[in-house]
PDB file of C-alpha atoms in Angstrom:
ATOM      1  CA  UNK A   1     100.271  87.202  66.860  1.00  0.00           C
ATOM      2  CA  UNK A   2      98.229  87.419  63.563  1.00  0.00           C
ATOM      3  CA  UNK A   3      96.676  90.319  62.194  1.00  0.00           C
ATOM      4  CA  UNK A   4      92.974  88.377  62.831  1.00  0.00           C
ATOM      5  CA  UNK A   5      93.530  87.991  66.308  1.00  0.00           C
ATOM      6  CA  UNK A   6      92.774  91.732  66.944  1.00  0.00           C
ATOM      7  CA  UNK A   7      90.080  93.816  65.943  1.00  0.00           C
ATOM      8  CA  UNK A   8      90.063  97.680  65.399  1.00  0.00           C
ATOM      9  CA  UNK A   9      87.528  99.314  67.259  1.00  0.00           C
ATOM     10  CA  UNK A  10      88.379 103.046  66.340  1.00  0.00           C
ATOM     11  CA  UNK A  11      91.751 105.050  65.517  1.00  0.00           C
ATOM     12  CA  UNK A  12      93.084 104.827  69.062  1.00  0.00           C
ATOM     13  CA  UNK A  13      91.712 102.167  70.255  1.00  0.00           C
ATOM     14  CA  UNK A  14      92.875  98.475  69.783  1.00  0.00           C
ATOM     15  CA  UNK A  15      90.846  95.408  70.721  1.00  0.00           C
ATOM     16  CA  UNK A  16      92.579  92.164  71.019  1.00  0.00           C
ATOM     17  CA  UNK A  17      90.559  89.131  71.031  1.00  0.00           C
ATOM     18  CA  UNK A  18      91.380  85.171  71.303  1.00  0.00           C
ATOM     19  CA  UNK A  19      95.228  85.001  72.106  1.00  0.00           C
ATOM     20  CA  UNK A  20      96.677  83.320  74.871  1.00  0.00           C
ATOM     21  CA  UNK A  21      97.931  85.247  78.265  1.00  0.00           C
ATOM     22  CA  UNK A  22     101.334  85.280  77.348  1.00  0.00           C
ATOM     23  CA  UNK A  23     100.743  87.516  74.459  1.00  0.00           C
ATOM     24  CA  UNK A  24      99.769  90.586  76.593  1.00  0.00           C
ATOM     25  CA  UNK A  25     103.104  92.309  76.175  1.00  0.00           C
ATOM     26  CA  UNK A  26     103.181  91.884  72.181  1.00  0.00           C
ATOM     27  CA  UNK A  27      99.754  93.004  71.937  1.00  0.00           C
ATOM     28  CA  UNK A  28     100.973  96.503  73.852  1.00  0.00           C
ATOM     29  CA  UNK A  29     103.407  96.851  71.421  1.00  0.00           C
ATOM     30  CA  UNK A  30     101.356  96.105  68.446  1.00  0.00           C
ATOM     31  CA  UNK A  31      99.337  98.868  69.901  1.00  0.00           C
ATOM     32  CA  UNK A  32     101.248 101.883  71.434  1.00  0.00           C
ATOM     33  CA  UNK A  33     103.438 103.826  69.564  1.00  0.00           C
ATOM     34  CA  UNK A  34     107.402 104.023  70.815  1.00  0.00           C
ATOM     35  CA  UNK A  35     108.999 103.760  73.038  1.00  0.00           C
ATOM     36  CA  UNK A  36     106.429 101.372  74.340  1.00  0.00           C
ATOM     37  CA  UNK A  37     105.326  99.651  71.140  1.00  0.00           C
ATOM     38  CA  UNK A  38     106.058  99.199  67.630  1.00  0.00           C
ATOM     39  CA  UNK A  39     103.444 100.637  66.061  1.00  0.00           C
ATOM     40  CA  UNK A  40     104.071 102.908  63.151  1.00  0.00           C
ATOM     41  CA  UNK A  41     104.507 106.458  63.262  1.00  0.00           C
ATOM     42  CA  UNK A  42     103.043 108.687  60.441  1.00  0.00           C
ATOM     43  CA  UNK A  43     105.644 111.617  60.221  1.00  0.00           C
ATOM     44  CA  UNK A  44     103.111 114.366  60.303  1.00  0.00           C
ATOM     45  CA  UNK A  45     101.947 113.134  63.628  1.00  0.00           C
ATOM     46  CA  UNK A  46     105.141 114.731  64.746  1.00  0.00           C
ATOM     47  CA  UNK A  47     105.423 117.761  62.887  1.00  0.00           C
ATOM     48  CA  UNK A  48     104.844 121.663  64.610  1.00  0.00           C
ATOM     49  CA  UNK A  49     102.717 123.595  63.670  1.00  0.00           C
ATOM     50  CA  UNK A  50     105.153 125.594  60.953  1.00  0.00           C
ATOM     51  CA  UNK A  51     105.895 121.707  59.528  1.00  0.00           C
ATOM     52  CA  UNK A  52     109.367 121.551  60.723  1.00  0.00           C
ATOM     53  CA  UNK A  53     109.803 118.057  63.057  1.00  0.00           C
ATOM     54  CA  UNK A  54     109.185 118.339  66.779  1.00  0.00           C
ATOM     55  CA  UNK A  55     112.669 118.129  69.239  1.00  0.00           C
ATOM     56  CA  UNK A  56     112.871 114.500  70.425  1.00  0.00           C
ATOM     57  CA  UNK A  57     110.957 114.983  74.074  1.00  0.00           C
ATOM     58  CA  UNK A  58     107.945 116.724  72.723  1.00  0.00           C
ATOM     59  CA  UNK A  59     107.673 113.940  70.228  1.00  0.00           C
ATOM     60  CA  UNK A  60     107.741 111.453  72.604  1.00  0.00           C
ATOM     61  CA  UNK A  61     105.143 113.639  74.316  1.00  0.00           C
ATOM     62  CA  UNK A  62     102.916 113.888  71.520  1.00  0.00           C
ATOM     63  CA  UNK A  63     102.986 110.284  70.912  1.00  0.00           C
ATOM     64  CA  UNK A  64     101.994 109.450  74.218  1.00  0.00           C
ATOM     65  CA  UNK A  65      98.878 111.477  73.819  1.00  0.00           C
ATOM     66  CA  UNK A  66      98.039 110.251  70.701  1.00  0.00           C
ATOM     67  CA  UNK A  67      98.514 106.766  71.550  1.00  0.00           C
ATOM     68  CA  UNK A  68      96.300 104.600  71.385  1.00  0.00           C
ATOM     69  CA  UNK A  69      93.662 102.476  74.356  1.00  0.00           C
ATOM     70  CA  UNK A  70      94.889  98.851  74.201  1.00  0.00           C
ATOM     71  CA  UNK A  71      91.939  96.475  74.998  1.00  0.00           C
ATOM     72  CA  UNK A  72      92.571  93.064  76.258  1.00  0.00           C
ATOM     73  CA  UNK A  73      89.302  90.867  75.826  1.00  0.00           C
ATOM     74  CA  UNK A  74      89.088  88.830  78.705  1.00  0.00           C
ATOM     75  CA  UNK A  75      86.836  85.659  77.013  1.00  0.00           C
ATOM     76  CA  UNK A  76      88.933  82.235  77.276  1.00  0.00           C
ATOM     77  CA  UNK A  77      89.476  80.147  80.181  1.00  0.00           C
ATOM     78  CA  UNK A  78      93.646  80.784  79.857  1.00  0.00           C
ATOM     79  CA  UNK A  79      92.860  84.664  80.067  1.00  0.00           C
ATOM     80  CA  UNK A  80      90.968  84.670  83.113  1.00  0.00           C
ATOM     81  CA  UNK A  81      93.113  82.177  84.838  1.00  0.00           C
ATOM     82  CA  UNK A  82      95.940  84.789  83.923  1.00  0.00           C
ATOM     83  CA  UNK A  83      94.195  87.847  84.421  1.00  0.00           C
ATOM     84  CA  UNK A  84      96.619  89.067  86.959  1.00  0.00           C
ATOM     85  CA  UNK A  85      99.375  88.464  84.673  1.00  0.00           C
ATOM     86  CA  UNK A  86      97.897  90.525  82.045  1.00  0.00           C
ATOM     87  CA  UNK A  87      96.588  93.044  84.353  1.00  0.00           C
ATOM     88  CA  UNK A  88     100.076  93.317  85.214  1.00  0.00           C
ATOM     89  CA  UNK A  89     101.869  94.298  81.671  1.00  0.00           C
ATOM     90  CA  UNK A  90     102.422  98.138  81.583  1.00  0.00           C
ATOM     91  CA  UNK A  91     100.598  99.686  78.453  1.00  0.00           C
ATOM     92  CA  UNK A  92      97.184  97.169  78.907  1.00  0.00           C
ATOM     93  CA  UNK A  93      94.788  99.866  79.073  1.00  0.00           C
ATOM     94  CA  UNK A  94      91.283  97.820  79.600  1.00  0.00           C
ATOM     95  CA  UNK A  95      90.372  94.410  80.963  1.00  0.00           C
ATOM     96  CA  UNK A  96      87.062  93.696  78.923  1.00  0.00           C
ATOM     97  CA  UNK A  97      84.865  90.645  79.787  1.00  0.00           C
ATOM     98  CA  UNK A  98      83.611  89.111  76.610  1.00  0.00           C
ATOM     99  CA  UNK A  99      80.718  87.647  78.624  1.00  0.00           C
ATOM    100  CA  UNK A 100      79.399  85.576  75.579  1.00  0.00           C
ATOM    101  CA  UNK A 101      82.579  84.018  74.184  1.00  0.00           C
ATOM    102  CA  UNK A 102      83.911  83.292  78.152  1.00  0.00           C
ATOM    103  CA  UNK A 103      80.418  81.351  79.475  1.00  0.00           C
ATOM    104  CA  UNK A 104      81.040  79.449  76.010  1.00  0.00           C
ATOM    105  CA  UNK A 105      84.652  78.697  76.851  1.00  0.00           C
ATOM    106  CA  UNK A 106      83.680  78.242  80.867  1.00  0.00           C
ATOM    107  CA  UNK A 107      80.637  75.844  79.602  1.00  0.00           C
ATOM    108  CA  UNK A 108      78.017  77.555  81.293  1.00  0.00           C
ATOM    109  CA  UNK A 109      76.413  79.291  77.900  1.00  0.00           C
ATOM    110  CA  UNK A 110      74.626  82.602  79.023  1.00  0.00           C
ATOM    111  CA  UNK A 111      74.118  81.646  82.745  1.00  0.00           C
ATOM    112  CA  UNK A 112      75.197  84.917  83.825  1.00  0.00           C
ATOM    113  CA  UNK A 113      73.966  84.131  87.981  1.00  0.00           C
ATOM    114  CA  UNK A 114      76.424  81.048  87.544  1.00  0.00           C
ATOM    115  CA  UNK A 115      79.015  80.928  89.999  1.00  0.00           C
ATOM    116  CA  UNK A 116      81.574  80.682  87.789  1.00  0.00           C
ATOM    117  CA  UNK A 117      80.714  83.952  85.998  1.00  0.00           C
ATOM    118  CA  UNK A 118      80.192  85.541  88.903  1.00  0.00           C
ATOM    119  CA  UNK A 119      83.770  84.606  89.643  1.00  0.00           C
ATOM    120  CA  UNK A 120      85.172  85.615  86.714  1.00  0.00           C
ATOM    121  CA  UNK A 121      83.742  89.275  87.195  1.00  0.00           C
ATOM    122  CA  UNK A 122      85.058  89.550  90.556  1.00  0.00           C
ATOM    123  CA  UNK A 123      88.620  88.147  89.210  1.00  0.00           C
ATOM    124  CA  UNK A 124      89.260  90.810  86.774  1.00  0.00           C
ATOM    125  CA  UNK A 125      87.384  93.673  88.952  1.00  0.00           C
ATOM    126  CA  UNK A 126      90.318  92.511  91.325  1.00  0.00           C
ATOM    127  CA  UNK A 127      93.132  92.153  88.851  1.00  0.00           C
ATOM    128  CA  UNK A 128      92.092  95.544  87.252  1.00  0.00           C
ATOM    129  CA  UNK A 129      91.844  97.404  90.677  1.00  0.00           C
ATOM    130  CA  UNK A 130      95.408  95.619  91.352  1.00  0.00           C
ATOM    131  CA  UNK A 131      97.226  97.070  88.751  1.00  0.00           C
ATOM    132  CA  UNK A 132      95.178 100.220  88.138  1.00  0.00           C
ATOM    133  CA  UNK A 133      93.766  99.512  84.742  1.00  0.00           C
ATOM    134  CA  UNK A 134      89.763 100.028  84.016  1.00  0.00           C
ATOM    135  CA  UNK A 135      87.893  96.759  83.343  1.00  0.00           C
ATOM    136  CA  UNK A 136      84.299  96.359  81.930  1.00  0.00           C
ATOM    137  CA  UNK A 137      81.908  94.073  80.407  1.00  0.00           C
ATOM    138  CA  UNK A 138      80.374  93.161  76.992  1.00  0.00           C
ATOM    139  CA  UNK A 139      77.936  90.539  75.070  1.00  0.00           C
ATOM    140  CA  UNK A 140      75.826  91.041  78.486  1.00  0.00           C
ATOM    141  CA  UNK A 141      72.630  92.501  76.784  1.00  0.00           C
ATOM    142  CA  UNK A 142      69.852  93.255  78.781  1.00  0.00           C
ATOM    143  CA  UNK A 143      71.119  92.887  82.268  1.00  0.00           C
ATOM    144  CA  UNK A 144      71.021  96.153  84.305  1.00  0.00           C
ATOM    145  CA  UNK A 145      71.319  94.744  86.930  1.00  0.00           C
ATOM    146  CA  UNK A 146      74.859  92.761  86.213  1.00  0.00           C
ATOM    147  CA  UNK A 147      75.794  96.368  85.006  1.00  0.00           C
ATOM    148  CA  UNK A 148      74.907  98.163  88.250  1.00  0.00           C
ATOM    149  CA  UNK A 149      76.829  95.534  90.263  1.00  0.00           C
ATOM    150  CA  UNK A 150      79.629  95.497  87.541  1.00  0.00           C
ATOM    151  CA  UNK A 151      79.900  99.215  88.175  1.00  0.00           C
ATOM    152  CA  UNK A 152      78.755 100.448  91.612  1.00  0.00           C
ATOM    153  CA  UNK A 153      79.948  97.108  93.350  1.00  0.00           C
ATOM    154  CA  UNK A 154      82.643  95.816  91.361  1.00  0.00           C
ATOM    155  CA  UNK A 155      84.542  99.489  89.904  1.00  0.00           C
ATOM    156  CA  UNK A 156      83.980  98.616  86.348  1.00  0.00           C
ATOM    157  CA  UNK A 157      84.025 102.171  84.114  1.00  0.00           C
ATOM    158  CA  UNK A 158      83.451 100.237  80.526  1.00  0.00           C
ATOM    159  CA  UNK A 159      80.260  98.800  79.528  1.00  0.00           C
ATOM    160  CA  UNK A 160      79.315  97.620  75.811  1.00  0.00           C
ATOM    161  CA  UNK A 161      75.692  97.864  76.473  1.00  0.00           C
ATOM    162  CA  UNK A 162      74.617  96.952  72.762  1.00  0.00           C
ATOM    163  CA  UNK A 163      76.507  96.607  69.099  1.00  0.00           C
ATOM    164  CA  UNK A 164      75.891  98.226  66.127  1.00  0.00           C
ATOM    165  CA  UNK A 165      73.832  95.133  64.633  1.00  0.00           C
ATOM    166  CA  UNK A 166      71.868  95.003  67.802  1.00  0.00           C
ATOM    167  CA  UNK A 167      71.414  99.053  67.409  1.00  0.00           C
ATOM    168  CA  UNK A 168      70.642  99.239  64.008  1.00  0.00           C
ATOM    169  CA  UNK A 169      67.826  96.819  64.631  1.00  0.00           C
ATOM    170  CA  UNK A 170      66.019  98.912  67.539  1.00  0.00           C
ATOM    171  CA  UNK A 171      66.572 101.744  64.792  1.00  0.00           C
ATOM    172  CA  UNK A 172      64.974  99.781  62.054  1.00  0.00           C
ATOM    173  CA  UNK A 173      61.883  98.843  63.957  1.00  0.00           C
ATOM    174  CA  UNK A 174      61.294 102.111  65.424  1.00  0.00           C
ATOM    175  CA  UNK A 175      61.749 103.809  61.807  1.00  0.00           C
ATOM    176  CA  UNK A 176      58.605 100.591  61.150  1.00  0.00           C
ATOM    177  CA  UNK A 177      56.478 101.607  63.617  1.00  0.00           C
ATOM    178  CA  UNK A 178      56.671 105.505  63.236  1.00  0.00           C
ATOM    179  CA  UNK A 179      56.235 104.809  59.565  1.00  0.00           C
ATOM    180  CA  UNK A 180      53.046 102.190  60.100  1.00  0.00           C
ATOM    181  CA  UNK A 181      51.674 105.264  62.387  1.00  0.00           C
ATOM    182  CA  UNK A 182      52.232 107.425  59.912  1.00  0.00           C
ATOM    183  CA  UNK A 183      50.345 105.514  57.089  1.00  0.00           C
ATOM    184  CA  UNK A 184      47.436 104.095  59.128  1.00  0.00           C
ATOM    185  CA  UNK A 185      46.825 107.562  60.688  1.00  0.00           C
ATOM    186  CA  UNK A 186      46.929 109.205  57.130  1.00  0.00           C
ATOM    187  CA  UNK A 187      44.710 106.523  55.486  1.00  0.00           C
ATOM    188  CA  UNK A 188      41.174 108.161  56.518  1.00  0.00           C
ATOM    189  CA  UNK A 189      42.166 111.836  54.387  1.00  0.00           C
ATOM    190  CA  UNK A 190      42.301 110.519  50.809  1.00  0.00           C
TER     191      UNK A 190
END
C-alpha cells in the first residue's frame, strides 16, 4: 500500500482511501500500534510518570488507548462488494461511505434516491452492525434527510456533514455580510 493511498485526518485517526478490499488487514496494521499493527512507537509514549519504561502489560495497555481510529472509506465498487470482508478484519474501526467518489464509481453521479445508493447504505449499515464496527457517511452535503435515515434508521454514529473548504466558505461570507452591514449602517454618521 503506498503512502498516498491514505490520508491523515488527525493524530489518532487514520483514513484510508482508494485501495482494494484485500488491503483491509495491512491498512490495520499501518494504523494500530503492536501487537496489532506496525506502526511506530515513540518511546516516551511508554514511559511512567518518573521516566523510567512501563512493565510490558501496562505498555501494551497504554498503547491500546492511545491507538489510533482506523477509517476504511467505503467509495469503489470492489469495497462495497467486499464490505463484509472488510467489516470483518479485527482493528477496522469505521466503515465510511464516500458518497461522492462511490455514485462516481457506481455511475449514478450524485443521485443519492438511486437504488443503487440506497443499496450501498443499507450494505455497510449491515456489514457494520455485523461485525460491530460504527459506519457513517460523507461528501453527502445538504441532505438531512439521508442523515436522519443514515442514523435513526440505518445505526450510522459518523457523519461528515461539511469540510473545511466548504466551512471556511460559509465563514467567509458571513464575515462579508456582517462586514457590508457594518459599513452601509455606518455610512450615514460621517
Amino acid at each position: 500500500m503506498h503512502a498516498a493511498s491514505y490520508s491523515r485526518i488527525a493524530t489518532q485517526q487514520l483514513m484510508h482511501t482508494y485501495f482494494p478490499s484485500a488491503d483491509a488487514a495491512a491498512a490495520v496494521k499501518m494504523a494500530k500500534y503492536p501487537p496489532l499493527g506496525i506502526r511506530s512507537v515513540n518511546p516516551s509514549l511508554l514511559e511512567s510518570d518518573d521516566g523510567t519504561g512501563l512493565p510490558a502489560e501496562e505498555a501494551t495497555r497504554v498503547l491500546a488507548e492511545k491507538d489510533a481510529v482506523c477509517f476504511i472509506q467505503i467509495e469503489t465498487r470492489d469495497a462495497l462488494e467486499n464490505v463484509d470482508s472488510i467489516a470483518a478484519v479485527d482493528g477496522v474501526d469505521v466503515l465510511l461511505i464516500g458518497s461522492m467518489d462511490l455514485t462516481i464509481e457506481l455511475g449514478i453521479l450524485a443521485q443519492w434516491d438511486h437504488p443503487l445508493y440506497q443499496k450501498a447504505l443499507r450494505d455497510v449499515s449491515a456489514a457494520a452492525h455485523k461485525y460491530g464496527k460504527v459506519w457513517g457517511i460523507s461528501g453527502l452535503f445538504g441532505r438531512p434527510d439521508l442523515w436522519r435515515l443514515a442514523v435513526q434508521e440505518l445505526g450510522a454514529r459518523f457523519i461528515v456533514g461539511a469540510l473545511d473548504r466548504g466551512l471556511v466558505s460559509c465563514g467567509a461570507a458571513a464575515n462579508v455580510s456582517m462586514l457590508k452591514d457594518s459599513v452601509e449602517g455606518s455610512q450615514g454618521h460621517r
